[in-house]
């Protein structure tokens, strides 16, 4: 299957999932995750009408995206992978949204770099809903305090929350937990759901789904590291 066929299949699955739970497809932003795929694979997907893309590494994005964005200025680029504070300046220049804000140092660096650049990015706080030791994100019990710190101390307009449920778990309870934390913090955005579980995420209220392999095909593990 080509990536354009993959895109159309994912779009129709989004429409079905939305119809099943009474949501409008326009409420769900598809973030097409193009990590590891070269510009030649991405261009046809842009030409087929996809506007929002996700990458997980700053350096790979810097290599791939400036030329694509020059040719397609309407495209939005989202960082969905971890950010080091020493790359905050570059991230603010490259991306329109960051889904992985999870510690004060990053919040402070983004606030400073957005002010310096005069740019406002959409920011999502990543929550480690499964409390996995190796995974990024604030713990669920620390989320309220961290969101408040982002707002009050750093003056950030948080757009929403993001999670990556543990691979072995049924994802629905994680999506429900994220939605609950968002609701009590008055946050509208919910970045949750990937190729295997985006329909479940939509049923739990996802506003942003991050879908890679269902569009672009299988990634080789070596390139993904
Ligand atoms: C790679 C990645 C995705 C996309 O995963 P697929 O299973 O290929 O859809 C989504 N979110 C994050 C954070 C990722 O790193």
mmCIF file of N, CA and C and ligand atoms in Angstrom, residues 33 35 80 162 164 194-195 210-213 219, ligand 1:
data_model
loop_
_atom_site.group_PDB
_atom_site.id
_atom_site.type_symbol
_atom_site.label_atom_id
_atom_site.label_comp_id
_atom_site.label_asym_id
_atom_site.label_seq_id
_atom_site.Cartn_x
_atom_site.Cartn_y
_atom_site.Cartn_z
ATOM 1 N N UNK A 33 2.738 10.918 11.337
ATOM 2 C CA UNK A 33 4.081 10.773 11.917
ATOM 3 C C UNK A 33 5.044 10.226 10.859
ATOM 4 N N UNK A 35 8.461 10.264 10.952
ATOM 5 C CA UNK A 35 9.821 9.944 11.416
ATOM 6 C C UNK A 35 10.387 8.752 10.664
ATOM 7 N N UNK A 80 6.909 15.280 18.519
ATOM 8 C CA UNK A 80 6.236 14.301 19.386
ATOM 9 C C UNK A 80 7.230 13.491 20.200
ATOM 10 N N UNK A 162 -0.750 14.925 26.570
ATOM 11 C CA UNK A 162 -0.381 13.840 25.655
ATOM 12 C C UNK A 162 0.006 12.618 26.468
ATOM 13 N N UNK A 164 1.393 8.216 25.993
ATOM 14 C CA UNK A 164 1.720 7.003 25.225
ATOM 15 C C UNK A 164 1.493 5.840 26.195
ATOM 16 N N UNK A 194 -2.421 6.096 18.481
ATOM 17 C CA UNK A 194 -1.438 5.876 17.411
ATOM 18 C C UNK A 194 -2.064 4.890 16.420
ATOM 19 N N UNK A 195 -1.253 4.311 15.517
ATOM 20 C CA UNK A 195 -1.827 3.461 14.465
ATOM 21 C C UNK A 195 -2.730 2.364 15.021
ATOM 22 N N UNK A 210 -1.775 10.620 16.673
ATOM 23 C CA UNK A 210 -0.437 10.603 16.070
ATOM 24 C C UNK A 210 -0.250 9.273 15.360
ATOM 25 N N UNK A 211 -0.351 9.290 14.044
ATOM 26 C CA UNK A 211 -0.415 8.038 13.291
ATOM 27 C C UNK A 211 0.727 7.962 12.286
ATOM 28 N N UNK A 212 1.582 6.957 12.457
ATOM 29 C CA UNK A 212 2.732 6.790 11.568
ATOM 30 C C UNK A 212 2.588 5.608 10.637
ATOM 31 N N UNK A 213 2.808 4.399 11.166
ATOM 32 C CA UNK A 213 2.909 3.225 10.300
ATOM 33 C C UNK A 213 1.633 2.943 9.509
ATOM 34 N N UNK A 219 8.312 0.871 9.869
ATOM 35 C CA UNK A 219 9.622 1.529 10.025
ATOM 36 C C UNK A 219 10.653 0.489 10.415
HETATM 37 C C1 LIG B 1 6.299 6.904 16.407
HETATM 38 C C2 LIG B 1 5.300 7.563 17.272
HETATM 39 C C3 LIG B 1 3.930 7.552 16.930
HETATM 40 C C4 LIG B 1 3.368 6.831 15.720
HETATM 41 O O1 LIG B 1 3.370 5.456 15.953
HETATM 42 P P1 LIG B 1 2.651 4.436 14.924
HETATM 43 O O2 LIG B 1 2.417 3.229 15.751
HETATM 44 O O3 LIG B 1 3.601 4.218 13.809
HETATM 45 O O4 LIG B 1 1.396 5.070 14.481
HETATM 46 C C5 LIG B 1 3.059 8.233 17.765
HETATM 47 N N1 LIG B 1 3.485 8.892 18.858
HETATM 48 C C6 LIG B 1 4.782 8.923 19.217
HETATM 49 C C7 LIG B 1 5.182 9.664 20.430
HETATM 50 C C8 LIG B 1 5.727 8.254 18.441
HETATM 51 O O5 LIG B 1 7.021 8.301 18.799
#
